[in-house]
Amino acid sequence: MIIAQNTSSLGKVGDDQYLRLPDANIVATDSLCITRENLEEVIAAKAMMCIHGDAGLGKTFSVNASLRDIAPQQSYRIQFRARPTPRYIRSMLFDALAIVGKPPSRPAEFDRLLKGVLAEEFRIFICDEAQWQSTECFEYWRHLWDDKHTDMAVVFVGGGDCYRVLSREPMLASRIYIWQEFRRMSLDQVYSVIPAFHPIWEDADPVDIEFVDDKAAHGNFRSWAKITLHTVRALSRAEQHRVDRDVLLRVFSKLGGRS
């Protein structure tokens, strides 16, 4: 069997940033550090883990950033559509593994092919939006991972209801080695993280940073990235360099909701 080079890359550092925000920095938040530590443990144990939490808290970013340092060539990101089937997972794995040739038409034959490839070397599979998968899909992942010949770790990443979805699958849930929940940043964390996140916040008044978080960002990293890009452009239009309340109010008017 001929296997091509890993084409399921984790992408470039800049690709992880929401809206590809210029000049944004990777900040070693508590969540990012914990994610890296947990992934190192999962890889060492060749186990499965679940990372869950509300949208925009940095789950995918933290996984990508960590694995890019730890095991970039062994990591395969599998991005699912809504309500995938085991057949779709087989197809995605075939493509991610860059197996040369035509996919088998029969499930049993397809599974033998995938298991043979998965036995050749250790790999890490990141299953994003895991909450969309059905019982049959979760059972399929368990079937692959349980096989005594396959050599793999699986990282399920999903939104706020991912924990509920996976925990009601007892055969799979009992095999999850680490559960990690992402939560919104506290105000103290915002004070520490945001000035290091982007240059426009370095010399911003802490009162203004608190104002942004209280009125619009709410400890959500994706919201902070969106607000930061709007603010960068507002500062450019106003030909000023320092964030103030007038600029922020103009930014808030673009964020939706009622005044």
Coordinates of C-alpha atoms in Angstrom, one line a residue:
M1 CA 0.0 0.0 0.0
I2 CA 1.4 3.4 -1.0
I3 CA 0.7 6.3 1.4
A4 CA 1.4 9.8 0.4
Q5 CA 2.7 12.5 2.7
N6 CA 0.4 13.9 5.4
T7 CA -1.8 16.4 3.6
S8 CA -4.1 16.9 6.5
S9 CA -1.9 19.6 8.0
L10 CA -2.7 21.9 10.9
G11 CA -2.1 24.9 8.7
K12 CA 0.0 27.9 9.4
V13 CA 0.1 29.9 12.6
G14 CA -1.8 32.9 11.0
D15 CA -4.6 30.6 9.8
D16 CA -5.6 29.9 13.4
Q17 CA -6.4 33.5 14.1
Y18 CA -10.1 34.4 13.7
L19 CA -10.4 36.8 10.7
R20 CA -6.6 36.3 10.3
L21 CA -6.2 39.3 12.6
P22 CA -2.9 41.1 11.7
D23 CA -0.3 41.5 14.4
A24 CA -2.2 39.2 16.8
N25 CA 0.0 37.2 19.1
I26 CA -0.3 33.7 20.5
V27 CA -0.8 34.1 24.3
A28 CA 0.0 31.3 26.7
T29 CA -3.4 31.4 28.4
D30 CA -4.3 28.9 31.1
S31 CA -6.5 27.0 28.7
L32 CA -3.7 26.8 26.1
C33 CA -1.2 25.5 28.6
I34 CA -3.6 23.0 30.0
T35 CA -4.5 21.8 26.5
R36 CA -0.8 21.2 25.6
E37 CA -0.2 19.3 28.9
N38 CA -3.3 17.2 28.3
L39 CA -2.4 16.4 24.7
E40 CA 1.0 15.3 25.7
E41 CA -0.5 12.9 28.2
V42 CA -3.1 11.6 25.7
I43 CA -0.3 11.1 23.0
A44 CA 1.9 9.2 25.5
A45 CA -1.1 7.0 26.5
K46 CA -2.3 6.7 22.9
A47 CA -5.7 7.5 24.3
M48 CA -8.8 9.5 23.5
M49 CA -9.8 12.8 25.0
C50 CA -12.7 15.3 24.7
I51 CA -12.3 19.1 24.6
H52 CA -15.6 20.9 25.0
G53 CA -17.0 24.4 25.6
D54 CA -18.9 27.3 24.1
A55 CA -18.0 28.6 20.7
G56 CA -15.2 31.2 20.4
L57 CA -13.2 30.2 23.5
G58 CA -10.1 29.0 21.6
K59 CA -10.6 25.2 21.6
T60 CA -9.5 24.6 18.0
F61 CA -6.8 27.3 18.2
S62 CA -5.3 25.7 21.3
V63 CA -5.3 22.2 19.9
N64 CA -3.7 23.4 16.6
A65 CA -1.1 25.5 18.3
S66 CA -0.2 22.6 20.7
L67 CA 0.0 19.9 18.1
R68 CA 1.9 22.1 15.7
D69 CA 4.7 22.0 18.3
I70 CA 4.2 18.5 19.7
A71 CA 3.4 16.3 16.7
P72 CA 2.7 18.2 13.5
Q73 CA 3.4 15.3 11.1
Q74 CA 1.4 12.8 13.1
S75 CA -1.7 15.0 13.4
Y76 CA -4.7 14.7 11.1
R77 CA -7.6 17.1 11.3
I78 CA -10.9 15.7 10.3
Q79 CA -13.6 18.4 9.8
F80 CA -17.1 17.1 9.7
R81 CA -20.3 18.3 8.1
A82 CA -23.5 18.2 10.1
R83 CA -24.7 14.7 10.7
P84 CA -22.0 12.6 9.2
T85 CA -22.3 8.9 8.7
P86 CA -19.7 6.1 9.2
R87 CA -19.4 5.9 5.4
Y88 CA -18.5 9.6 5.4
I89 CA -15.9 9.1 8.1
R90 CA -14.3 6.3 6.0
S91 CA -14.1 8.6 3.1
M92 CA -12.6 11.5 5.2
L93 CA -10.0 9.1 6.6
F94 CA -9.1 7.8 3.2
D95 CA -8.6 11.4 2.0
A96 CA -6.8 12.6 5.1
L97 CA -4.4 9.6 5.0
A98 CA -3.8 10.3 1.3
I99 CA -4.1 6.7 0.4
V100 CA -3.3 6.1 -3.2
G101 CA -5.9 4.3 -5.2
K102 CA -9.7 3.9 -5.4
P103 CA -11.7 3.6 -2.1
P104 CA -13.2 0.1 -1.7
S105 CA -16.9 -0.1 -2.3
R106 CA -17.7 -2.6 0.5
P107 CA -17.6 -1.4 4.2
A108 CA -15.8 -4.5 5.4
E109 CA -13.1 -4.2 2.7
F110 CA -12.8 -0.5 3.4
D111 CA -12.3 -1.1 7.1
R112 CA -9.6 -3.7 6.5
L113 CA -7.8 -1.2 4.3
L114 CA -8.0 1.6 6.9
K115 CA -7.0 -0.6 9.8
G116 CA -4.0 -1.8 7.8
V117 CA -2.9 1.8 7.3
L118 CA -3.6 2.8 10.8
A119 CA -1.4 -0.1 12.1
E120 CA 1.7 1.2 10.2
E121 CA 2.5 4.2 12.4
F122 CA 1.1 6.2 15.3
R123 CA -1.3 9.0 14.3
I124 CA -3.4 11.6 16.1
F125 CA -6.9 12.4 14.8
I126 CA -8.6 15.6 15.7
C127 CA -12.4 15.4 15.2
D128 CA -13.8 18.9 15.1
E129 CA -17.5 19.6 15.8
A130 CA -17.7 16.2 17.4
Q131 CA -21.2 16.9 18.8
W132 CA -22.6 16.5 15.2
Q133 CA -21.7 12.8 15.1
S134 CA -24.3 10.0 15.7
T135 CA -24.0 6.9 17.9
E136 CA -23.0 4.9 14.8
C137 CA -20.1 7.4 14.2
F138 CA -18.9 7.3 17.7
E139 CA -19.1 3.5 17.6
Y140 CA -17.0 3.5 14.5
W141 CA -14.2 5.6 16.1
R142 CA -14.3 3.3 19.1
H143 CA -14.1 0.3 16.7
L144 CA -11.0 1.7 15.0
W145 CA -9.3 2.7 18.2
D146 CA -10.1 -0.6 20.0
D147 CA -8.6 -2.7 17.3
K148 CA -5.4 -4.3 18.7
H149 CA -3.4 -3.5 15.6
T150 CA -4.3 0.2 15.1
D151 CA -1.9 2.8 16.5
M152 CA -3.8 6.0 17.2
A153 CA -5.1 8.7 19.5
V154 CA -8.3 10.6 19.0
V155 CA -9.1 14.1 20.2
F156 CA -12.8 15.0 20.0
V157 CA -13.4 18.8 20.0
G158 CA -16.9 20.3 20.2
G159 CA -19.2 23.0 21.3
G160 CA -21.2 23.5 24.5
D161 CA -23.3 20.4 24.1
C162 CA -20.4 18.1 23.1
Y163 CA -20.0 16.8 26.7
R164 CA -23.6 15.9 26.9
V165 CA -23.5 14.1 23.5
L166 CA -20.4 12.1 24.2
S167 CA -21.3 11.3 27.8
R168 CA -24.5 9.6 26.8
E169 CA -22.4 7.1 24.7
P170 CA -21.3 4.9 27.5
M171 CA -19.0 2.6 25.4
L172 CA -17.1 5.6 24.1
A173 CA -17.3 7.8 27.2
S174 CA -15.8 5.1 29.4
R175 CA -12.7 5.2 27.1
I176 CA -12.2 9.0 27.2
Y177 CA -8.9 9.4 29.1
I178 CA -9.2 13.2 29.6
W179 CA -12.2 15.6 29.6
Q180 CA -11.3 19.2 29.3
E181 CA -13.8 22.1 29.5
F182 CA -13.0 25.5 28.1
R183 CA -14.6 28.4 29.9
R184 CA -14.8 32.2 29.4
M185 CA -11.9 34.2 30.6
S186 CA -12.4 35.9 34.0
L187 CA -11.8 39.6 34.2
D188 CA -8.4 39.0 35.8
Q189 CA -7.5 36.8 32.9
V190 CA -8.7 39.4 30.4
Y191 CA -6.5 42.0 32.1
S192 CA -3.5 39.6 31.8
V193 CA -4.2 38.2 28.3
I194 CA -5.6 41.0 26.1
P195 CA -2.7 43.5 26.4
A196 CA -0.4 40.8 25.2
F197 CA -2.8 39.6 22.5
H198 CA -2.6 42.7 20.3
P199 CA -0.5 45.9 20.3
I200 CA -3.6 48.2 20.4
W201 CA -4.4 47.0 23.9
E202 CA -0.8 47.3 25.3
D203 CA -1.3 50.9 26.5
A204 CA -5.1 50.9 26.7
D205 CA -6.7 52.1 29.9
P206 CA -7.6 49.0 32.0
V207 CA -11.0 50.7 32.6
D208 CA -11.6 50.6 28.8
I209 CA -10.6 46.9 28.6
E210 CA -13.0 46.2 31.4
F211 CA -15.7 48.2 29.5
V212 CA -15.1 46.2 26.3
D213 CA -15.3 42.9 28.2
D214 CA -18.4 43.8 30.2
K215 CA -20.4 45.3 27.3
A216 CA -19.4 43.2 24.3
A217 CA -16.6 40.5 24.6
H218 CA -17.8 38.7 27.8
G219 CA -14.5 36.7 28.2
N220 CA -14.9 35.2 24.7
F221 CA -11.6 35.2 22.7
R222 CA -13.3 35.2 19.3
S223 CA -15.4 38.2 20.3
W224 CA -12.2 39.9 21.4
A225 CA -10.6 39.2 18.0
K226 CA -13.6 40.6 16.2
I227 CA -13.6 43.7 18.3
T228 CA -9.9 44.1 17.9
L229 CA -10.1 44.1 14.1
H230 CA -12.9 46.7 14.2
T231 CA -10.9 48.8 16.6
V232 CA -7.8 48.7 14.4
R233 CA -9.7 49.9 11.5
A234 CA -11.6 52.6 13.5
L235 CA -8.3 53.9 14.8
S236 CA -6.9 54.0 11.3
R237 CA -9.9 56.0 10.0
A238 CA -9.7 58.4 12.9
E239 CA -5.9 58.7 12.4
Q240 CA -5.2 58.1 16.0
H241 CA -3.2 55.4 17.9
R242 CA -4.8 55.1 21.3
V243 CA -8.1 53.4 22.1
D244 CA -10.6 55.6 23.7
R245 CA -14.3 55.4 24.6
D246 CA -15.5 57.2 21.5
V247 CA -13.7 54.7 19.2
L248 CA -15.1 51.8 21.3
L249 CA -18.7 53.1 21.0
R250 CA -18.3 53.3 17.2
V251 CA -17.1 49.7 17.2
F252 CA -20.0 48.5 19.4
S253 CA -22.4 49.9 16.8
K254 CA -21.2 47.3 14.3
L255 CA -21.6 44.3 16.6
G256 CA -25.3 43.7 16.4
G257 CA -27.9 43.8 19.1
R258 CA -29.9 46.7 20.3
S259 CA -28.5 49.9 21.7

